[in-house]
């Protein structure tokens, strides 16, 4: 089973690399939406149309045209189990809509899982590139290169006035969605977050909590992305996002510093309590685990906890999701069993990390 | 916890609404949620970007509901995929790339609202976009020429004029082929 390789490990290879500002920006992502000329969009496509689109697009990778970028593997969605699809969603390698709605869908994944090319999602083609840390520009450049390769091999639906035509009017024009995932515990603790987030929405960017539903952010993780795709060039869109994220980083840094100056003991108490609970608890609900993992990660970044590496937080964040838990323990579970298994998994992970004897300094 | 709306059934929906910075927490049961029209997250009839969009698409610039032009719009149909304009407003998605042409007259207000703009200025396809690129270049040079003339830099303007002519010739040649 080839999908197993992608579904087994919680941490993608690319996440293990260090990126700039990775204490606050966990990852940067750019997604490009494209469609082929002459075919209805997936929402109205017949099975025949979708199969033809799939064949046209999947040959690009199979004929080795992407070799200059890296090694790729193509997974056909209908070959995967429901659980495998769920894990791929939790790792952000495919979208929920590709996993649940697409009839003739596929995903082309690079070896390190940094590139995911979805076929017959909401649009015929969606190219997604992920980078560790704050590297939106790099992600855009790579996505654009892959875009050029597909454009060379196929014919895109493009209109001089409207740009690249997409199924949803919110993507038309550049078809680009750039986003960063930010960990902002200090801005949440100092209650500045709402003020900052509402300012963000006024400059054409959107914010949403990660893994959480609606506006609630689990684990103080926020995804910030561009809203506008028409009337601005890709560079303007990326620069705009880049500038705003840079400012948020500075605000978060200042808030962390202020916390350290004004209430270091209380902060340290909170961090170490969370560390203690994660290391010993027998039942761990997902909401609590997200909050405690966020505390521990902040403690690591501030030098309060030295024996655990910062990647543990990223890794556990994915591993404690329901689909991945079931995959790891190879059984279907109800909520209570999951909370028990989650606690167990966190305990094991933290214990093995701290036995490494402070590998991380 | 009991539903704060009916006080009878247990509250199964917990959510936070932020409107203009005011945060409100709600704890209600499913049937009250349905009555109030609160979408269940993840449920098929839930609130989505597409249902939000359909609200924007009913937007009529002249302001009068069910004006003759609006009725005409509802009857619009994409000749390629068969999607009607009224279906489009409900789906919040186009059916094919030709929808953009067939609904053309209706789209400017929508794009203005969503993007604050109506035309693309970004990347152009390498292969099929050659002519478009030339046209954009000509537009850019014309602007430059205008500002040169305003600054009374006539020599520079003449150079730009020649460049424009050269490109126009190219464009002409390509379209005749």
XYZ file of C-alpha atoms in Angstrom:
538
model
C 0.000 0.000 0.000
C 1.726 3.094 -1.226
C -0.490 5.495 0.709
C 0.767 4.004 3.930
C 4.061 5.726 3.477
C 2.288 9.097 3.547
C -0.265 8.125 6.177
C 2.141 6.512 8.651
C 4.359 9.305 9.841
C 2.877 12.341 11.568
C 5.658 14.674 10.599
C 6.308 15.295 6.935
C 9.990 15.381 5.966
C 9.779 19.059 5.035
C 8.568 19.897 8.555
C 11.792 18.628 10.056
C 13.792 21.318 8.328
C 14.250 24.583 10.115
C 12.807 27.694 8.544
C 13.225 31.399 9.311
C 11.158 32.651 12.276
C 10.012 29.117 12.954
C 9.418 29.901 16.632
C 6.330 31.843 15.556
C 5.576 30.909 11.942
C 5.300 27.124 11.702
C 4.726 26.890 7.984
C 4.031 28.829 4.811
C 1.804 27.616 2.030
C 0.849 28.716 -1.467
C -1.943 27.131 -3.464
C -2.693 27.819 -7.113
C -6.062 26.935 -8.703
C -6.201 26.147 -12.427
C -8.708 24.636 -14.857
C -8.448 23.119 -18.302
C -10.051 24.805 -21.270
C -13.034 22.975 -22.761
C -14.030 20.873 -19.762
C -16.793 21.654 -17.278
C -15.551 22.327 -13.758
C -15.615 19.260 -11.458
C -18.889 20.356 -9.844
C -20.754 19.772 -13.134
C -18.428 17.299 -14.833
C -19.660 13.865 -15.847
C -17.610 10.808 -14.895
C -16.291 10.714 -18.458
C -15.117 14.334 -18.370
C -13.476 13.864 -14.998
C -11.629 10.762 -16.160
C -10.326 12.608 -19.198
C -9.170 15.548 -17.078
C -7.506 13.132 -14.678
C -5.692 11.351 -17.517
C -4.485 14.595 -19.062
C -3.206 15.950 -15.776
C -1.755 12.799 -14.265
C 0.399 12.081 -17.332
C 2.392 15.228 -16.589
C 3.895 13.625 -13.490
C 4.029 10.142 -15.014
C 5.943 11.270 -18.083
C 8.586 12.663 -15.755
C 7.973 16.312 -16.562
C 8.198 17.139 -12.867
C 11.588 15.415 -12.471
C 13.416 18.735 -12.297
C 11.361 19.516 -9.162
C 11.643 16.191 -7.329
C 10.300 12.658 -6.961
C 6.542 12.274 -7.060
C 4.003 9.587 -6.410
C 0.405 9.619 -7.633
C -2.353 8.356 -5.335
C -5.828 7.691 -6.710
C -8.350 8.704 -4.061
C -10.676 5.768 -4.693
C -7.803 3.369 -3.889
C -7.468 4.759 -0.379
C -9.407 3.720 2.707
C -11.525 6.278 4.501
C -9.019 6.365 7.342
C -6.046 6.925 5.047
C -7.855 9.822 3.426
C -8.614 11.298 6.822
C -4.962 11.137 7.855
C -3.911 12.877 4.639
C -6.401 15.639 5.463
C -5.068 15.972 9.008
C -1.562 16.349 7.583
C -2.931 19.025 5.231
C -1.753 17.015 2.213
C -5.221 16.950 0.696
C -8.284 19.093 1.310
C -11.416 17.785 3.033
C -13.315 18.439 -0.174
C -10.990 16.201 -2.212
C -11.236 13.484 0.433
C -15.018 13.524 0.742
C -16.572 14.885 -2.411
C -14.340 14.148 -5.343
C -15.483 11.197 -7.433
C -12.534 10.885 -9.783
C -9.810 12.539 -7.754
C -6.087 12.024 -7.337
C -3.198 13.607 -5.538
C 0.412 13.818 -6.688
C 2.726 13.994 -3.682
C 6.424 14.775 -3.563
C 8.675 12.498 -1.507
C 9.108 15.014 1.296
C 5.384 15.881 1.169
C 6.142 19.563 0.599
C 4.306 19.534 -2.725
C 0.784 18.277 -3.164
C -0.949 18.499 -6.528
C -4.668 17.771 -6.367
C -6.646 16.710 -9.414
C -10.430 17.178 -9.702
C -10.889 18.962 -6.435
C -13.107 22.057 -6.665
C -10.961 22.973 -9.667
C -9.296 20.619 -12.129
C -5.846 21.364 -10.782
C -4.655 22.649 -7.451
C -0.942 23.038 -6.857
C 0.081 23.393 -3.230
C 3.578 24.033 -1.891
C 4.504 23.994 1.785
C 7.636 25.396 3.403
C 8.758 25.346 7.032
C 8.886 28.692 8.801
C 8.234 32.025 7.171
C 8.914 31.418 3.471
C 5.840 32.506 1.515
C 7.902 33.947 -1.314
C 9.829 30.711 -1.757
C 6.569 28.755 -1.732
C 5.121 31.007 -4.424
C 8.218 30.681 -6.637
C 8.123 26.892 -6.468
C 4.362 26.735 -7.083
C 4.757 29.047 -10.042
C 7.457 26.825 -11.561
C 5.188 23.789 -11.284
C 2.358 25.858 -12.746
C 4.554 26.617 -15.775
C 5.214 22.919 -16.311
C 1.499 22.080 -16.308
C 0.747 25.027 -18.544
C 3.328 23.775 -21.037
C 1.595 20.387 -21.207
C -2.068 21.424 -21.143
C -4.293 24.319 -22.080
C -5.593 26.436 -19.204
C -8.930 28.227 -19.058
C -7.734 31.832 -19.142
C -9.492 35.052 -19.996
C -7.705 38.280 -20.757
C -9.969 40.329 -18.515
C -10.732 37.890 -15.685
C -7.452 35.969 -15.626
C -7.404 32.294 -14.661
C -10.988 31.048 -14.500
C -11.964 29.089 -11.410
C -15.077 27.357 -10.208
C -15.528 29.641 -7.220
C -15.655 33.408 -7.869
C -13.458 33.963 -4.808
C -10.453 32.414 -6.596
C -10.679 33.983 -10.041
C -7.800 36.022 -11.471
C -4.550 34.801 -10.026
C -6.132 31.698 -8.465
C -3.592 32.019 -5.689
C -4.122 31.528 -1.979
C -1.070 32.187 0.170
C -1.162 31.438 3.862
C 0.991 31.126 6.950
C 0.338 29.154 10.102
C 1.261 31.184 13.165
C 1.582 30.248 16.818
C 0.497 33.317 18.822
C 0.172 32.297 22.480
C 1.486 35.552 23.953
C -0.923 37.711 21.945
C -3.775 35.492 23.138
C -2.624 35.601 26.770
C -2.241 39.375 26.760
C -5.657 39.685 25.081
C -4.373 41.650 22.140
C -5.314 39.015 19.631
C -8.840 40.181 18.758
C -7.703 43.709 18.079
C -4.947 42.462 15.798
C -7.090 39.925 14.013
C -9.842 42.411 13.257
C -7.220 44.794 11.852
C -5.973 42.002 9.600
C -9.390 41.443 8.066
C -9.523 45.089 7.106
C -6.531 44.836 4.805
C -7.886 42.079 2.579
C -6.550 39.130 4.588
C -8.483 36.369 6.328
C -7.776 34.636 9.629
C -8.987 31.334 10.860
C -8.138 29.003 13.673
C -6.346 25.841 12.759
C -8.097 22.526 13.418
C -10.710 24.445 15.361
C -14.181 25.052 14.049
C -15.135 28.551 13.069
C -13.227 31.348 14.698
C -11.990 29.408 17.694
C -8.291 28.672 17.451
C -7.151 25.434 19.035
C -3.656 25.562 20.419
C -3.288 29.276 19.616
C -2.632 28.414 15.972
C -3.893 30.863 13.406
C -3.892 30.647 9.658
C -3.598 33.963 7.870
C -4.258 34.125 4.149
C -5.079 36.492 1.314
C -8.738 37.012 0.404
C -8.336 38.936 -2.801
C -7.255 37.123 -5.964
C -8.395 39.570 -8.654
C -6.972 43.007 -9.408
C -3.650 42.423 -7.660
C -0.612 40.686 -9.084
C 0.761 37.591 -7.370
C 3.743 39.603 -6.155
C 1.501 42.265 -4.625
C -0.579 39.593 -2.899
C 2.498 37.870 -1.490
C 4.149 41.161 -0.466
C 0.991 42.290 1.281
C 0.746 39.064 3.275
C 4.472 39.110 3.953
C 4.366 42.643 5.338
C 1.430 41.994 7.637
C 2.837 38.702 8.949
C 6.162 40.404 9.636
C 4.324 42.916 11.822
C 2.398 40.205 13.680
C 5.694 38.418 14.384
C 7.052 41.590 15.942
C 3.908 42.028 18.066
C 4.085 38.420 19.274
C 7.773 38.806 20.101
C 7.105 41.995 22.046
C 4.232 40.332 23.918
C 6.472 37.374 24.824
C 9.135 39.737 26.088
C 6.648 41.665 28.169
C 5.317 38.443 29.686
C 8.860 37.427 30.570
C 9.532 40.774 32.225
C 6.261 41.233 34.055
C 5.093 37.761 34.946
C 7.868 35.290 34.281
C 7.125 33.162 37.337
C 3.436 32.807 36.529
C 4.233 32.006 32.930
C 6.811 29.432 33.938
C 4.301 27.926 36.347
C 1.711 27.632 33.605
C 4.171 26.133 31.130
C 5.514 23.560 33.566
C 2.078 22.619 34.868
C 1.064 21.874 31.294
C 4.258 19.911 30.767
C 3.581 17.950 33.934
C -0.006 17.186 33.004
C 0.912 16.115 29.476
C 3.671 13.874 30.846
C 1.403 12.078 33.323
C -2.296 12.432 32.488
C -4.341 9.327 31.718
C -7.183 11.021 29.828
C -6.556 13.883 27.442
C -9.342 15.597 25.572
C -8.352 17.151 22.228
C -9.098 20.735 23.219
C -7.036 20.452 26.390
C -4.162 18.758 24.647
C -4.009 21.532 22.044
C -3.835 24.195 24.740
C -1.219 22.330 26.812
C 0.924 21.556 23.801
C 0.835 25.243 22.947
C 2.006 26.090 26.486
C 4.864 23.606 26.273
C 5.917 24.846 22.869
C 6.021 28.413 24.195
C 8.076 27.164 27.144
C 10.542 25.566 24.748
C 10.818 28.751 22.675
C 11.429 30.810 25.821
C 14.069 28.413 27.124
C 12.014 27.242 30.114
C 11.964 23.638 28.915
C 15.205 22.405 27.413
C 14.867 18.674 27.176
C 12.137 18.626 24.512
C 12.668 19.683 20.919
C 10.316 22.233 19.318
C 9.304 19.709 16.673
C 7.555 17.616 19.315
C 4.774 20.152 19.476
C 4.293 20.134 15.688
C 4.410 16.373 15.617
C 2.024 15.836 18.524
C -0.372 18.402 17.113
C -0.868 16.134 14.101
C -0.574 12.843 15.984
C -3.315 13.746 18.457
C -5.908 14.287 15.708
C -8.653 11.611 15.673
C -7.782 10.037 12.314
C -4.097 9.753 13.047
C -4.736 8.286 16.485
C -6.868 5.527 14.992
C -4.231 4.883 12.372
C -1.468 4.706 14.998
C -3.345 2.274 17.216
C -4.933 0.430 14.307
C -8.425 0.416 15.730
C -11.672 2.293 15.483
C -12.313 4.258 18.654
C -15.045 6.223 20.346
C -14.320 9.582 21.950
C -13.445 8.176 25.366
C -11.043 5.603 23.977
C -9.459 8.309 21.851
C -8.939 10.585 24.861
C -7.227 7.700 26.630
C -5.061 6.803 23.660
C -4.206 10.450 23.099
C -2.939 10.751 26.668
C -0.948 7.559 26.238
C 0.641 8.690 22.992
C 1.648 12.063 24.421
C 3.162 10.404 27.507
C 5.207 8.011 25.379
C 6.408 10.751 23.042
C 7.435 13.111 25.809
C 9.158 10.355 27.787
C 11.213 9.181 24.816
C 12.170 12.736 23.935
C 13.383 13.635 27.391
C 15.401 10.406 27.625
C 17.425 11.611 24.668
C 19.107 13.675 27.367
C 18.632 17.226 26.223
C 19.520 16.623 22.610
C 18.059 20.006 21.901
C 19.921 23.009 23.243
C -25.798 22.021 30.255
C -29.289 22.845 29.003
C -30.025 24.736 25.836
C -30.146 28.427 26.619
C -32.906 28.913 24.075
C -35.587 26.371 25.060
C -34.192 25.296 28.413
C -35.450 21.744 27.798
C -33.024 19.791 25.673
C -29.315 19.448 26.411
C -27.137 21.955 24.578
C -25.091 20.173 21.953
C -23.897 23.185 19.981
C -21.396 25.526 21.503
C -20.116 28.371 19.486
C -18.703 31.857 19.710
C -19.913 34.657 17.536
C -17.770 37.706 17.010
C -19.590 40.626 15.471
C -17.602 43.840 15.183
C -15.311 42.690 17.953
C -18.155 41.808 20.365
C -17.777 38.235 21.523
C -20.841 36.186 22.451
C -21.001 32.558 23.468
C -23.986 30.384 22.640
C -24.972 27.002 23.993
C -28.019 25.634 22.265
C -29.567 22.350 21.165
C -29.775 21.176 17.588
C -33.441 21.861 17.012
C -33.176 25.427 18.296
C -30.092 25.897 16.145
C -32.061 24.868 13.094
C -34.871 27.225 14.000
C -32.469 30.101 14.340
C -30.820 29.166 11.080
C -27.418 28.507 12.634
C -25.585 26.071 10.438
C -24.100 22.990 12.001
C -20.383 22.929 11.268
C -19.520 20.070 8.987
C -23.164 19.277 8.245
C -24.114 19.319 4.576
C -26.552 22.198 4.973
C -24.064 24.158 7.001
C -23.082 27.682 6.350
C -20.389 27.898 3.707
C -18.489 30.408 1.675
C -20.785 29.542 -1.208
C -23.988 30.368 0.624
C -22.356 33.597 1.738
C -21.539 34.387 -1.871
C -25.051 33.780 -3.069
C -26.092 36.617 -0.786
C -23.680 38.888 -2.589
C -24.852 37.797 -5.995
C -28.421 38.910 -5.475
C -26.961 42.364 -5.251
C -28.672 44.630 -7.726
C -26.920 47.916 -8.463
C -30.150 49.824 -9.177
C -31.356 48.809 -5.726
C -34.866 47.638 -6.592
C -35.668 44.011 -5.964
C -37.302 42.038 -8.778
C -36.647 44.809 -11.263
C -37.039 43.770 -14.911
C -33.270 43.432 -15.319
C -33.091 41.105 -12.330
C -35.808 38.883 -13.729
C -33.956 38.817 -17.027
C -30.809 37.819 -15.149
C -32.473 34.861 -13.509
C -33.374 33.536 -16.970
C -29.758 33.779 -18.165
C -28.219 30.430 -19.025
C -24.707 29.308 -19.931
C -24.916 27.808 -23.396
C -21.948 25.559 -22.785
C -22.813 23.719 -19.569
C -26.466 24.687 -19.156
C -26.108 26.295 -15.729
C -28.653 29.084 -15.236
C -27.766 32.318 -13.516
C -30.201 31.569 -10.737
C -28.554 28.167 -10.180
C -25.205 29.915 -10.120
C -26.372 32.276 -7.379
C -27.501 29.288 -5.295
C -24.406 27.140 -5.888
C -21.977 30.006 -5.561
C -19.849 28.333 -8.202
C -19.495 28.469 -11.953
C -20.174 25.316 -13.963
C -17.531 25.854 -16.650
C -15.249 28.532 -18.024
C -17.893 29.692 -20.519
C -20.179 30.741 -17.657
C -17.876 33.736 -17.285
C -18.765 34.845 -20.810
C -22.490 34.139 -20.585
C -22.950 35.855 -17.238
C -20.454 38.584 -18.129
C -22.832 41.525 -17.678
C -23.713 40.435 -14.162
C -20.263 39.732 -12.808
C -18.700 43.156 -12.322
C -20.728 44.030 -9.195
C -19.955 40.606 -7.711
C -16.218 40.805 -8.341
C -16.175 44.386 -7.061
C -17.671 43.213 -3.803
C -15.483 40.166 -3.371
C -12.182 41.488 -4.693
C -12.659 45.246 -4.947
C -11.694 44.943 -8.579
C -12.944 43.453 -11.833
C -9.912 42.645 -13.930
C -6.818 40.497 -13.724
C -3.368 42.056 -13.554
C -1.274 39.031 -12.548
C 0.421 36.142 -14.272
C -0.328 35.349 -17.908
C 0.060 31.890 -19.459
C 3.369 31.572 -21.310
C 2.077 29.755 -24.351
C -1.405 31.091 -25.043
C -0.740 34.461 -23.479
C 1.848 35.872 -25.893
C -0.515 38.323 -27.570
C -1.991 39.434 -24.275
C 1.482 40.166 -23.024
C 2.215 42.320 -26.052
C -1.029 44.237 -25.590
C -0.213 44.853 -21.932
C 3.254 46.038 -22.862
C 1.757 48.496 -25.378
C -0.608 49.845 -22.700
C 2.282 50.286 -20.336
C 4.399 52.090 -22.932
C 1.483 54.391 -23.815
C 1.212 55.435 -20.187
C 4.905 56.092 -20.089
C 4.738 58.123 -23.291
C 1.949 60.270 -21.855
C 3.931 61.101 -18.772
C 7.002 61.877 -20.896
C 4.980 64.342 -22.930
C 3.642 65.954 -19.779
C 7.178 66.378 -18.547
C 8.066 67.776 -22.002
C 10.631 65.042 -22.577
C 9.775 64.806 -26.246
C 12.803 62.848 -27.292
C 12.000 60.058 -24.871
C 8.372 60.160 -25.981
C 9.359 59.743 -29.613
C 11.455 56.720 -28.705
C 8.506 55.203 -26.885
C 6.220 55.932 -29.828
C 8.527 53.984 -32.135
C 8.600 51.103 -29.699
C 4.798 51.048 -29.565
C 4.575 51.047 -33.348
C 6.982 48.149 -33.504
C 4.879 46.121 -31.049
C 1.645 47.019 -32.808
C 3.098 45.753 -36.044
C 3.969 42.463 -34.303
C 0.461 42.210 -32.901
C -1.047 42.875 -36.302
C 1.140 40.330 -38.010
C 0.280 37.681 -35.431
C -3.458 38.185 -35.677
C -3.396 37.976 -39.477
C -1.564 34.671 -39.523
